[in-house]
């Protein structure tokens, strides 16, 4: 009679391999000081390596190699493109366009991305451009 369960037996015994250590276990490798970024290989003049900008994928000149392009959050071409796109709006008046340009350029320059920083970015915009904002409103 079938009881519904099947007894299973291993057909092949498990294999266990324990390699022999050449040296006794030690944690001395973790006690050494970490090198960090300062110990990385420095750029050697005269080498044939080509570096690229991370934002536009264009090659860097040898004078620009030490400059990190990721620090540029608002390159000139992006500011110009933003202004041009805002100018193309037809359903807002000129005063609204000026405020939109001020806001977008301010956010790009200071990197206010998260929503939680919106109030702080608005406050800093008002402090920096209060005269311009008053002229647009009046």
mmCIF file of N, CA and C in Angstrom:
data_model
loop_
_atom_site.group_PDB
_atom_site.id
_atom_site.type_symbol
_atom_site.label_atom_id
_atom_site.label_comp_id
_atom_site.label_asym_id
_atom_site.label_seq_id
_atom_site.Cartn_x
_atom_site.Cartn_y
_atom_site.Cartn_z
ATOM 1 N N UNK A 1 0.826 -1.169 0.000
ATOM 2 C CA UNK A 1 0.000 0.000 0.000
ATOM 3 C C UNK A 1 0.880 1.245 0.000
ATOM 4 N N UNK A 2 0.488 2.259 -0.757
ATOM 5 C CA UNK A 2 1.256 3.514 -0.888
ATOM 6 C C UNK A 2 0.810 4.488 0.182
ATOM 7 N N UNK A 3 1.775 5.035 0.974
ATOM 8 C CA UNK A 3 1.432 5.933 2.070
ATOM 9 C C UNK A 3 1.508 7.410 1.676
ATOM 10 N N UNK A 4 2.011 7.733 0.521
ATOM 11 C CA UNK A 4 2.079 9.115 0.073
ATOM 12 C C UNK A 4 3.442 9.748 0.279
ATOM 13 N N UNK A 5 4.307 9.151 1.057
ATOM 14 C CA UNK A 5 5.649 9.683 1.248
ATOM 15 C C UNK A 5 6.656 8.714 0.681
ATOM 16 N N UNK A 6 7.735 9.287 0.233
ATOM 17 C CA UNK A 6 8.797 8.466 -0.340
ATOM 18 C C UNK A 6 10.039 8.663 0.502
ATOM 19 N N UNK A 7 10.631 7.601 0.918
ATOM 20 C CA UNK A 7 11.891 7.691 1.652
ATOM 21 C C UNK A 7 12.992 7.924 0.648
ATOM 22 N N UNK A 8 13.764 8.971 0.885
ATOM 23 C CA UNK A 8 14.852 9.266 -0.046
ATOM 24 C C UNK A 8 16.172 8.961 0.629
ATOM 25 N N UNK A 9 17.030 8.364 -0.103
ATOM 26 C CA UNK A 9 18.362 8.028 0.380
ATOM 27 C C UNK A 9 19.373 8.627 -0.587
ATOM 28 N N UNK A 10 20.481 9.092 -0.044
ATOM 29 C CA UNK A 10 21.527 9.625 -0.905
ATOM 30 C C UNK A 10 22.167 8.493 -1.689
ATOM 31 N N UNK A 11 22.273 8.707 -2.963
ATOM 32 C CA UNK A 11 22.917 7.706 -3.796
ATOM 33 C C UNK A 11 24.418 7.924 -3.845
ATOM 34 N N UNK A 12 24.817 9.233 -3.734
ATOM 35 C CA UNK A 12 26.226 9.564 -3.785
ATOM 36 C C UNK A 12 26.586 10.295 -2.497
ATOM 37 N N UNK A 13 27.596 9.867 -1.820
ATOM 38 C CA UNK A 13 27.969 10.575 -0.592
ATOM 39 C C UNK A 13 28.535 11.956 -0.933
ATOM 40 N N UNK A 14 28.277 12.978 -0.103
ATOM 41 C CA UNK A 14 28.805 14.323 -0.394
ATOM 42 C C UNK A 14 30.321 14.353 -0.306
ATOM 43 N N UNK A 15 30.907 15.128 -1.188
ATOM 44 C CA UNK A 15 32.359 15.283 -1.203
ATOM 45 C C UNK A 15 32.720 16.567 -0.491
ATOM 46 N N UNK A 16 33.725 16.522 0.334
ATOM 47 C CA UNK A 16 34.170 17.687 1.072
ATOM 48 C C UNK A 16 35.666 17.816 0.880
ATOM 49 N N UNK A 17 36.093 18.966 0.387
ATOM 50 C CA UNK A 17 37.501 19.189 0.144
ATOM 51 C C UNK A 17 37.976 20.321 1.029
ATOM 52 N N UNK A 18 38.938 20.075 1.834
ATOM 53 C CA UNK A 18 39.531 21.101 2.690
ATOM 54 C C UNK A 18 40.994 21.248 2.288
ATOM 55 N N UNK A 19 41.306 22.362 1.563
ATOM 56 C CA UNK A 19 42.702 22.544 1.141
ATOM 57 C C UNK A 19 43.589 22.834 2.342
ATOM 58 N N UNK A 20 44.814 22.378 2.239
ATOM 59 C CA UNK A 20 45.775 22.623 3.311
ATOM 60 C C UNK A 20 46.321 24.030 3.189
ATOM 61 N N UNK A 21 46.395 24.743 4.292
ATOM 62 C CA UNK A 21 46.925 26.099 4.304
ATOM 63 C C UNK A 21 48.446 26.055 4.365
ATOM 64 N N UNK A 22 49.049 26.942 3.565
ATOM 65 C CA UNK A 22 50.498 27.014 3.583
ATOM 66 C C UNK A 22 50.997 27.803 4.791
ATOM 67 N N UNK A 23 50.245 28.844 5.167
ATOM 68 C CA UNK A 23 50.606 29.672 6.310
ATOM 69 C C UNK A 23 49.522 29.553 7.367
ATOM 70 N N UNK A 24 49.888 29.761 8.611
ATOM 71 C CA UNK A 24 48.850 29.722 9.645
ATOM 72 C C UNK A 24 47.901 30.916 9.468
ATOM 73 N N UNK A 25 46.637 30.760 9.881
ATOM 74 C CA UNK A 25 45.696 31.868 9.713
ATOM 75 C C UNK A 25 46.145 33.109 10.477
ATOM 76 N N UNK A 26 45.988 34.277 9.828
ATOM 77 C CA UNK A 26 46.444 35.522 10.432
ATOM 78 C C UNK A 26 45.574 36.668 9.928
ATOM 79 N N UNK A 27 45.440 37.703 10.740
ATOM 80 C CA UNK A 27 44.684 38.887 10.355
ATOM 81 C C UNK A 27 45.591 40.079 10.090
ATOM 82 N N UNK A 28 46.867 39.836 9.903
ATOM 83 C CA UNK A 28 47.820 40.936 9.736
ATOM 84 C C UNK A 28 47.542 41.760 8.477
ATOM 85 N N UNK A 29 46.929 41.171 7.454
ATOM 86 C CA UNK A 29 46.635 41.940 6.245
ATOM 87 C C UNK A 29 45.622 43.044 6.515
ATOM 88 N N UNK A 30 44.774 42.881 7.531
ATOM 89 C CA UNK A 30 43.791 43.888 7.864
ATOM 90 C C UNK A 30 44.354 44.964 8.782
ATOM 91 N N UNK A 31 45.491 44.725 9.374
ATOM 92 C CA UNK A 31 46.100 45.699 10.268
ATOM 93 C C UNK A 31 46.903 46.750 9.526
ATOM 94 N N UNK A 32 47.265 46.477 8.270
ATOM 95 C CA UNK A 32 48.027 47.437 7.481
ATOM 96 C C UNK A 32 47.151 48.629 7.148
ATOM 97 N N UNK A 33 47.772 49.811 7.057
ATOM 98 C CA UNK A 33 47.017 51.035 6.752
ATOM 99 C C UNK A 33 46.491 50.971 5.324
ATOM 100 N N UNK A 34 45.249 51.369 5.167
ATOM 101 C CA UNK A 34 44.673 51.426 3.825
ATOM 102 C C UNK A 34 45.333 52.538 3.045
ATOM 103 N N UNK A 35 45.542 52.291 1.756
ATOM 104 C CA UNK A 35 46.211 53.285 0.923
ATOM 105 C C UNK A 35 45.353 54.502 0.665
ATOM 106 N N UNK A 36 44.065 54.326 0.396
ATOM 107 C CA UNK A 36 43.204 55.459 0.076
ATOM 108 C C UNK A 36 43.506 56.002 -1.310
ATOM 109 N N UNK A 37 42.959 57.146 -1.621
ATOM 110 C CA UNK A 37 43.139 57.720 -2.948
ATOM 111 C C UNK A 37 44.498 58.367 -3.123
ATOM 112 N N UNK A 38 45.129 58.745 -2.025
ATOM 113 C CA UNK A 38 46.415 59.422 -2.130
ATOM 114 C C UNK A 38 47.531 58.525 -2.625
ATOM 115 N N UNK A 39 47.367 57.204 -2.450
ATOM 116 C CA UNK A 39 48.418 56.280 -2.864
ATOM 117 C C UNK A 39 48.206 55.739 -4.265
ATOM 118 N N UNK A 40 47.165 56.138 -4.927
ATOM 119 C CA UNK A 40 46.944 55.655 -6.277
ATOM 120 C C UNK A 40 48.039 56.182 -7.192
ATOM 121 N N UNK A 41 48.218 55.466 -8.250
ATOM 122 C CA UNK A 41 49.263 55.847 -9.183
ATOM 123 C C UNK A 41 48.964 57.224 -9.771
ATOM 124 N N UNK A 42 49.926 58.103 -9.693
ATOM 125 C CA UNK A 42 49.758 59.457 -10.214
ATOM 126 C C UNK A 42 49.872 59.445 -11.740
ATOM 127 N N UNK A 43 49.326 60.467 -12.342
ATOM 128 C CA UNK A 43 49.397 60.578 -13.796
ATOM 129 C C UNK A 43 50.825 60.942 -14.181
ATOM 130 N N UNK A 44 51.391 60.134 -15.024
ATOM 131 C CA UNK A 44 52.786 60.320 -15.404
ATOM 132 C C UNK A 44 52.833 61.082 -16.718
ATOM 133 N N UNK A 45 53.585 62.190 -16.763
ATOM 134 C CA UNK A 45 53.670 62.926 -18.024
ATOM 135 C C UNK A 45 54.321 62.066 -19.107
ATOM 136 N N UNK A 46 53.794 62.166 -20.304
ATOM 137 C CA UNK A 46 54.362 61.436 -21.422
ATOM 138 C C UNK A 46 53.715 60.083 -21.657
ATOM 139 N N UNK A 47 52.760 59.704 -20.867
ATOM 140 C CA UNK A 47 52.099 58.425 -21.110
ATOM 141 C C UNK A 47 51.074 58.584 -22.235
ATOM 142 N N UNK A 48 50.623 57.487 -22.772
ATOM 143 C CA UNK A 48 49.745 57.516 -23.946
ATOM 144 C C UNK A 48 48.292 57.209 -23.605
ATOM 145 N N UNK A 49 47.863 57.504 -22.405
ATOM 146 C CA UNK A 49 46.483 57.238 -22.008
ATOM 147 C C UNK A 49 45.609 58.432 -22.374
ATOM 148 N N UNK A 50 44.394 58.151 -22.847
ATOM 149 C CA UNK A 50 43.465 59.195 -23.230
ATOM 150 C C UNK A 50 42.312 59.201 -22.236
ATOM 151 N N UNK A 51 42.008 60.376 -21.663
ATOM 152 C CA UNK A 51 40.920 60.522 -20.698
ATOM 153 C C UNK A 51 39.755 61.253 -21.338
ATOM 154 N N UNK A 52 38.538 60.928 -20.871
ATOM 155 C CA UNK A 52 37.334 61.515 -21.431
ATOM 156 C C UNK A 52 36.528 62.206 -20.339
ATOM 157 N N UNK A 53 35.759 63.225 -20.738
ATOM 158 C CA UNK A 53 34.849 63.896 -19.807
ATOM 159 C C UNK A 53 33.661 62.969 -19.552
ATOM 160 N N UNK A 54 33.213 62.917 -18.307
ATOM 161 C CA UNK A 54 32.124 62.000 -17.966
ATOM 162 C C UNK A 54 30.772 62.506 -18.421
ATOM 163 N N UNK A 55 30.618 63.814 -18.624
ATOM 164 C CA UNK A 55 29.310 64.335 -19.003
ATOM 165 C C UNK A 55 29.095 64.353 -20.508
ATOM 166 N N UNK A 56 30.140 64.626 -21.293
ATOM 167 C CA UNK A 56 29.958 64.746 -22.739
ATOM 168 C C UNK A 56 30.733 63.699 -23.543
ATOM 169 N N UNK A 57 31.539 62.876 -22.876
ATOM 170 C CA UNK A 57 32.326 61.811 -23.521
ATOM 171 C C UNK A 57 33.296 62.341 -24.572
ATOM 172 N N UNK A 58 33.721 63.583 -24.443
ATOM 173 C CA UNK A 58 34.709 64.133 -25.350
ATOM 174 C C UNK A 58 36.086 64.007 -24.703
ATOM 175 N N UNK A 59 37.138 63.855 -25.504
ATOM 176 C CA UNK A 59 38.467 63.683 -24.920
ATOM 177 C C UNK A 59 38.956 64.949 -24.213
ATOM 178 N N UNK A 60 39.736 64.742 -23.163
ATOM 179 C CA UNK A 60 40.322 65.854 -22.417
ATOM 180 C C UNK A 60 41.697 66.181 -22.977
ATOM 181 N N UNK A 61 42.058 67.449 -22.878
ATOM 182 C CA UNK A 61 43.417 67.842 -23.228
ATOM 183 C C UNK A 61 44.319 67.522 -22.036
ATOM 184 N N UNK A 62 45.644 67.450 -22.244
ATOM 185 C CA UNK A 62 46.535 67.148 -21.120
ATOM 186 C C UNK A 62 46.434 68.161 -19.976
ATOM 187 N N UNK A 63 46.061 69.400 -20.263
ATOM 188 C CA UNK A 63 45.935 70.405 -19.209
ATOM 189 C C UNK A 63 44.682 70.171 -18.363
ATOM 190 N N UNK A 64 43.690 69.497 -18.905
ATOM 191 C CA UNK A 64 42.429 69.276 -18.200
ATOM 192 C C UNK A 64 42.394 67.972 -17.420
ATOM 193 N N UNK A 65 43.430 67.158 -17.501
ATOM 194 C CA UNK A 65 43.398 65.837 -16.889
ATOM 195 C C UNK A 65 43.211 65.918 -15.380
ATOM 196 N N UNK A 66 43.811 66.885 -14.721
ATOM 197 C CA UNK A 66 43.692 66.995 -13.271
ATOM 198 C C UNK A 66 42.346 67.544 -12.830
ATOM 199 N N UNK A 67 41.577 68.140 -13.726
ATOM 200 C CA UNK A 67 40.277 68.722 -13.401
ATOM 201 C C UNK A 67 39.192 67.658 -13.546
ATOM 202 N N UNK A 68 38.383 67.471 -12.520
ATOM 203 C CA UNK A 68 37.313 66.481 -12.546
ATOM 204 C C UNK A 68 36.066 67.088 -13.164
ATOM 205 N N UNK A 69 35.614 66.541 -14.287
ATOM 206 C CA UNK A 69 34.465 67.119 -14.985
ATOM 207 C C UNK A 69 33.148 66.832 -14.276
ATOM 208 N N UNK A 70 33.124 65.907 -13.325
ATOM 209 C CA UNK A 70 31.889 65.648 -12.593
ATOM 210 C C UNK A 70 31.575 66.757 -11.604
ATOM 211 N N UNK A 71 32.554 67.625 -11.332
ATOM 212 C CA UNK A 71 32.304 68.760 -10.455
ATOM 213 C C UNK A 71 31.481 69.840 -11.149
ATOM 214 N N UNK A 72 31.431 69.796 -12.469
ATOM 215 C CA UNK A 72 30.691 70.792 -13.227
ATOM 216 C C UNK A 72 29.223 70.370 -13.296
ATOM 217 N N UNK A 73 28.398 70.953 -12.448
ATOM 218 C CA UNK A 73 26.991 70.582 -12.459
ATOM 219 C C UNK A 73 26.187 71.431 -13.428
ATOM 220 N N UNK A 74 26.739 72.584 -13.816
ATOM 221 C CA UNK A 74 26.009 73.450 -14.745
ATOM 222 C C UNK A 74 26.953 74.002 -15.810
ATOM 223 N N UNK A 75 27.320 73.174 -16.785
ATOM 224 C CA UNK A 75 28.189 73.680 -17.844
ATOM 225 C C UNK A 75 27.486 74.761 -18.670
ATOM 226 N N UNK A 76 28.276 75.546 -19.344
ATOM 227 C CA UNK A 76 27.765 76.683 -20.117
ATOM 228 C C UNK A 76 26.718 76.255 -21.135
ATOM 229 N N UNK A 77 26.992 75.178 -21.866
ATOM 230 C CA UNK A 77 26.059 74.746 -22.908
ATOM 231 C C UNK A 77 24.714 74.348 -22.315
ATOM 232 N N UNK A 78 24.703 73.782 -21.107
ATOM 233 C CA UNK A 78 23.447 73.378 -20.488
ATOM 234 C C UNK A 78 22.646 74.592 -20.018
ATOM 235 N N UNK A 79 23.343 75.605 -19.508
ATOM 236 C CA UNK A 79 22.652 76.840 -19.117
ATOM 237 C C UNK A 79 22.021 77.509 -20.334
ATOM 238 N N UNK A 80 22.782 77.584 -21.430
ATOM 239 C CA UNK A 80 22.263 78.200 -22.657
ATOM 240 C C UNK A 80 21.071 77.428 -23.207
ATOM 241 N N UNK A 81 21.161 76.125 -23.170
ATOM 242 C CA UNK A 81 20.064 75.280 -23.673
ATOM 243 C C UNK A 81 18.806 75.470 -22.815
ATOM 244 N N UNK A 82 18.975 75.550 -21.506
ATOM 245 C CA UNK A 82 17.841 75.762 -20.608
ATOM 246 C C UNK A 82 17.163 77.099 -20.891
ATOM 247 N N UNK A 83 17.964 78.141 -21.035
ATOM 248 C CA UNK A 83 17.407 79.467 -21.324
ATOM 249 C C UNK A 83 16.670 79.458 -22.661
ATOM 250 N N UNK A 84 17.252 78.804 -23.665
ATOM 251 C CA UNK A 84 16.634 78.759 -24.988
ATOM 252 C C UNK A 84 15.303 78.010 -24.946
ATOM 253 N N UNK A 85 15.244 76.902 -24.201
ATOM 254 C CA UNK A 85 14.001 76.144 -24.122
ATOM 255 C C UNK A 85 12.911 76.915 -23.391
ATOM 256 N N UNK A 86 13.287 77.653 -22.349
ATOM 257 C CA UNK A 86 12.287 78.447 -21.628
ATOM 258 C C UNK A 86 11.777 79.583 -22.514
ATOM 259 N N UNK A 87 12.658 80.171 -23.316
ATOM 260 C CA UNK A 87 12.247 81.252 -24.219
ATOM 261 C C UNK A 87 11.241 80.777 -25.256
ATOM 262 N N UNK A 88 11.246 79.470 -25.568
ATOM 263 C CA UNK A 88 10.339 78.933 -26.579
ATOM 264 C C UNK A 88 8.909 78.770 -26.076
ATOM 265 N N UNK A 89 8.675 78.886 -24.773
ATOM 266 C CA UNK A 89 7.315 78.776 -24.242
ATOM 267 C C UNK A 89 6.452 79.908 -24.803
ATOM 268 N N UNK A 90 5.247 79.559 -25.189
ATOM 269 C CA UNK A 90 4.349 80.580 -25.729
ATOM 270 C C UNK A 90 3.172 80.861 -24.806
ATOM 271 N N UNK A 91 2.942 80.005 -23.829
ATOM 272 C CA UNK A 91 1.767 80.165 -22.976
ATOM 273 C C UNK A 91 2.064 80.870 -21.650
ATOM 274 N N UNK A 92 3.253 81.458 -21.507
ATOM 275 C CA UNK A 92 3.596 82.228 -20.300
ATOM 276 C C UNK A 92 4.119 83.601 -20.726
ATOM 277 N N UNK A 93 3.977 84.586 -19.845
ATOM 278 C CA UNK A 93 4.447 85.931 -20.204
ATOM 279 C C UNK A 93 5.943 86.069 -19.908
ATOM 280 N N UNK A 94 6.524 87.193 -20.281
ATOM 281 C CA UNK A 94 7.961 87.403 -20.148
ATOM 282 C C UNK A 94 8.417 87.397 -18.690
ATOM 283 N N UNK A 95 7.619 87.934 -17.783
ATOM 284 C CA UNK A 95 7.974 87.934 -16.365
ATOM 285 C C UNK A 95 8.063 86.520 -15.806
ATOM 286 N N UNK A 96 7.117 85.673 -16.196
ATOM 287 C CA UNK A 96 7.143 84.278 -15.752
ATOM 288 C C UNK A 96 8.349 83.544 -16.319
ATOM 289 N N UNK A 97 8.693 83.864 -17.569
ATOM 290 C CA UNK A 97 9.876 83.237 -18.167
ATOM 291 C C UNK A 97 11.144 83.618 -17.406
ATOM 292 N N UNK A 98 11.240 84.884 -16.998
ATOM 293 C CA UNK A 98 12.420 85.328 -16.250
ATOM 294 C C UNK A 98 12.528 84.598 -14.914
ATOM 295 N N UNK A 99 11.406 84.428 -14.234
ATOM 296 C CA UNK A 99 11.412 83.715 -12.954
ATOM 297 C C UNK A 99 11.770 82.248 -13.168
ATOM 298 N N UNK A 100 11.246 81.651 -14.228
ATOM 299 C CA UNK A 100 11.567 80.257 -14.531
ATOM 300 C C UNK A 100 13.055 80.094 -14.826
ATOM 301 N N UNK A 101 13.629 81.025 -15.576
ATOM 302 C CA UNK A 101 15.066 80.967 -15.875
ATOM 303 C C UNK A 101 15.886 81.113 -14.603
ATOM 304 N N UNK A 102 15.517 82.098 -13.766
ATOM 305 C CA UNK A 102 16.234 82.281 -12.499
ATOM 306 C C UNK A 102 16.194 81.011 -11.664
ATOM 307 N N UNK A 103 15.011 80.420 -11.545
ATOM 308 C CA UNK A 103 14.843 79.225 -10.721
ATOM 309 C C UNK A 103 15.648 78.050 -11.277
ATOM 310 N N UNK A 104 15.514 77.759 -12.567
ATOM 311 C CA UNK A 104 16.211 76.614 -13.156
ATOM 312 C C UNK A 104 17.730 76.770 -13.072
ATOM 313 N N UNK A 105 18.234 77.956 -13.371
ATOM 314 C CA UNK A 105 19.676 78.174 -13.302
ATOM 315 C C UNK A 105 20.181 78.106 -11.864
ATOM 316 N N UNK A 106 19.377 78.590 -10.930
ATOM 317 C CA UNK A 106 19.750 78.528 -9.512
ATOM 318 C C UNK A 106 19.820 77.076 -9.030
ATOM 319 N N UNK A 107 18.828 76.277 -9.386
ATOM 320 C CA UNK A 107 18.807 74.872 -8.982
ATOM 321 C C UNK A 107 19.967 74.110 -9.619
ATOM 322 N N UNK A 108 20.265 74.401 -10.892
ATOM 323 C CA UNK A 108 21.388 73.732 -11.553
ATOM 324 C C UNK A 108 22.707 74.104 -10.907
ATOM 325 N N UNK A 109 22.887 75.376 -10.577
ATOM 326 C CA UNK A 109 24.162 75.843 -10.031
ATOM 327 C C UNK A 109 24.444 75.258 -8.652
ATOM 328 N N UNK A 110 23.431 75.212 -7.796
ATOM 329 C CA UNK A 110 23.649 74.777 -6.423
ATOM 330 C C UNK A 110 23.238 73.335 -6.175
ATOM 331 N N UNK A 111 22.718 72.662 -7.175
ATOM 332 C CA UNK A 111 22.444 71.233 -7.070
ATOM 333 C C UNK A 111 21.334 70.853 -6.111
ATOM 334 N N UNK A 112 20.285 71.634 -6.054
ATOM 335 C CA UNK A 112 19.140 71.274 -5.210
ATOM 336 C C UNK A 112 18.280 70.270 -5.965
ATOM 337 N N UNK A 113 18.491 68.999 -5.716
ATOM 338 C CA UNK A 113 17.739 67.981 -6.433
ATOM 339 C C UNK A 113 16.589 67.416 -5.599
ATOM 340 N N UNK A 114 16.821 67.010 -4.352
ATOM 341 C CA UNK A 114 15.718 66.387 -3.611
ATOM 342 C C UNK A 114 14.607 67.370 -3.277
ATOM 343 N N UNK A 115 13.415 66.852 -3.190
ATOM 344 C CA UNK A 115 12.261 67.687 -2.877
ATOM 345 C C UNK A 115 12.365 68.314 -1.496
ATOM 346 N N UNK A 116 13.023 67.625 -0.586
ATOM 347 C CA UNK A 116 13.109 68.122 0.787
ATOM 348 C C UNK A 116 13.908 69.429 0.854
ATOM 349 N N UNK A 117 14.727 69.685 -0.153
ATOM 350 C CA UNK A 117 15.528 70.911 -0.172
ATOM 351 C C UNK A 117 14.847 72.047 -0.932
ATOM 352 N N UNK A 118 13.620 71.848 -1.354
ATOM 353 C CA UNK A 118 12.928 72.860 -2.159
ATOM 354 C C UNK A 118 12.764 74.166 -1.392
ATOM 355 N N UNK A 119 12.400 74.094 -0.121
ATOM 356 C CA UNK A 119 12.203 75.309 0.663
ATOM 357 C C UNK A 119 13.521 76.061 0.858
ATOM 358 N N UNK A 120 14.589 75.323 1.133
ATOM 359 C CA UNK A 120 15.901 75.952 1.299
ATOM 360 C C UNK A 120 16.375 76.584 0.001
ATOM 361 N N UNK A 121 16.121 75.917 -1.128
ATOM 362 C CA UNK A 121 16.537 76.474 -2.412
ATOM 363 C C UNK A 121 15.722 77.719 -2.760
ATOM 364 N N UNK A 122 14.437 77.708 -2.444
ATOM 365 C CA UNK A 122 13.604 78.877 -2.687
ATOM 366 C C UNK A 122 14.059 80.055 -1.824
ATOM 367 N N UNK A 123 14.392 79.771 -0.591
ATOM 368 C CA UNK A 123 14.863 80.812 0.318
ATOM 369 C C UNK A 123 16.182 81.415 -0.185
ATOM 370 N N UNK A 124 17.118 80.548 -0.605
ATOM 371 C CA UNK A 124 18.403 81.072 -1.104
ATOM 372 C C UNK A 124 18.226 81.826 -2.425
ATOM 373 N N UNK A 125 17.276 81.402 -3.256
ATOM 374 C CA UNK A 125 16.979 82.134 -4.491
ATOM 375 C C UNK A 125 16.484 83.537 -4.164
ATOM 376 N N UNK A 126 15.584 83.635 -3.195
ATOM 377 C CA UNK A 126 15.042 84.951 -2.809
ATOM 378 C C UNK A 126 16.129 85.849 -2.229
ATOM 379 N N UNK A 127 17.051 85.273 -1.472
ATOM 380 C CA UNK A 127 18.133 86.076 -0.899
ATOM 381 C C UNK A 127 19.085 86.589 -1.974
ATOM 382 N N UNK A 128 19.400 85.736 -2.935
ATOM 383 C CA UNK A 128 20.381 86.109 -3.959
ATOM 384 C C UNK A 128 19.789 87.009 -5.044
ATOM 385 N N UNK A 129 18.529 86.832 -5.371
ATOM 386 C CA UNK A 129 17.937 87.543 -6.513
ATOM 387 C C UNK A 129 16.709 88.352 -6.114
ATOM 388 N N UNK A 130 16.671 88.865 -4.913
ATOM 389 C CA UNK A 130 15.476 89.575 -4.461
ATOM 390 C C UNK A 130 15.210 90.836 -5.289
ATOM 391 N N UNK A 131 16.241 91.531 -5.709
ATOM 392 C CA UNK A 131 16.026 92.738 -6.517
ATOM 393 C C UNK A 131 15.443 92.414 -7.870
ATOM 394 N N UNK A 132 15.951 91.354 -8.506
ATOM 395 C CA UNK A 132 15.441 90.947 -9.807
ATOM 396 C C UNK A 132 13.996 90.482 -9.692
ATOM 397 N N UNK A 133 13.705 89.711 -8.635
ATOM 398 C CA UNK A 133 12.346 89.219 -8.446
ATOM 399 C C UNK A 133 11.366 90.359 -8.204
ATOM 400 N N UNK A 134 11.776 91.362 -7.470
ATOM 401 C CA UNK A 134 10.898 92.513 -7.231
ATOM 402 C C UNK A 134 10.640 93.294 -8.519
ATOM 403 N N UNK A 135 11.653 93.401 -9.358
ATOM 404 C CA UNK A 135 11.471 94.107 -10.631
ATOM 405 C C UNK A 135 10.526 93.353 -11.554
ATOM 406 N N UNK A 136 10.573 92.026 -11.535
ATOM 407 C CA UNK A 136 9.703 91.227 -12.385
ATOM 408 C C UNK A 136 8.259 91.350 -11.905
ATOM 409 N N UNK A 137 8.067 91.337 -10.589
ATOM 410 C CA UNK A 137 6.705 91.424 -10.036
ATOM 411 C C UNK A 137 6.099 92.792 -10.289
ATOM 412 N N UNK A 138 6.884 93.842 -10.106
ATOM 413 C CA UNK A 138 6.370 95.197 -10.298
ATOM 414 C C UNK A 138 6.373 95.510 -11.752
#
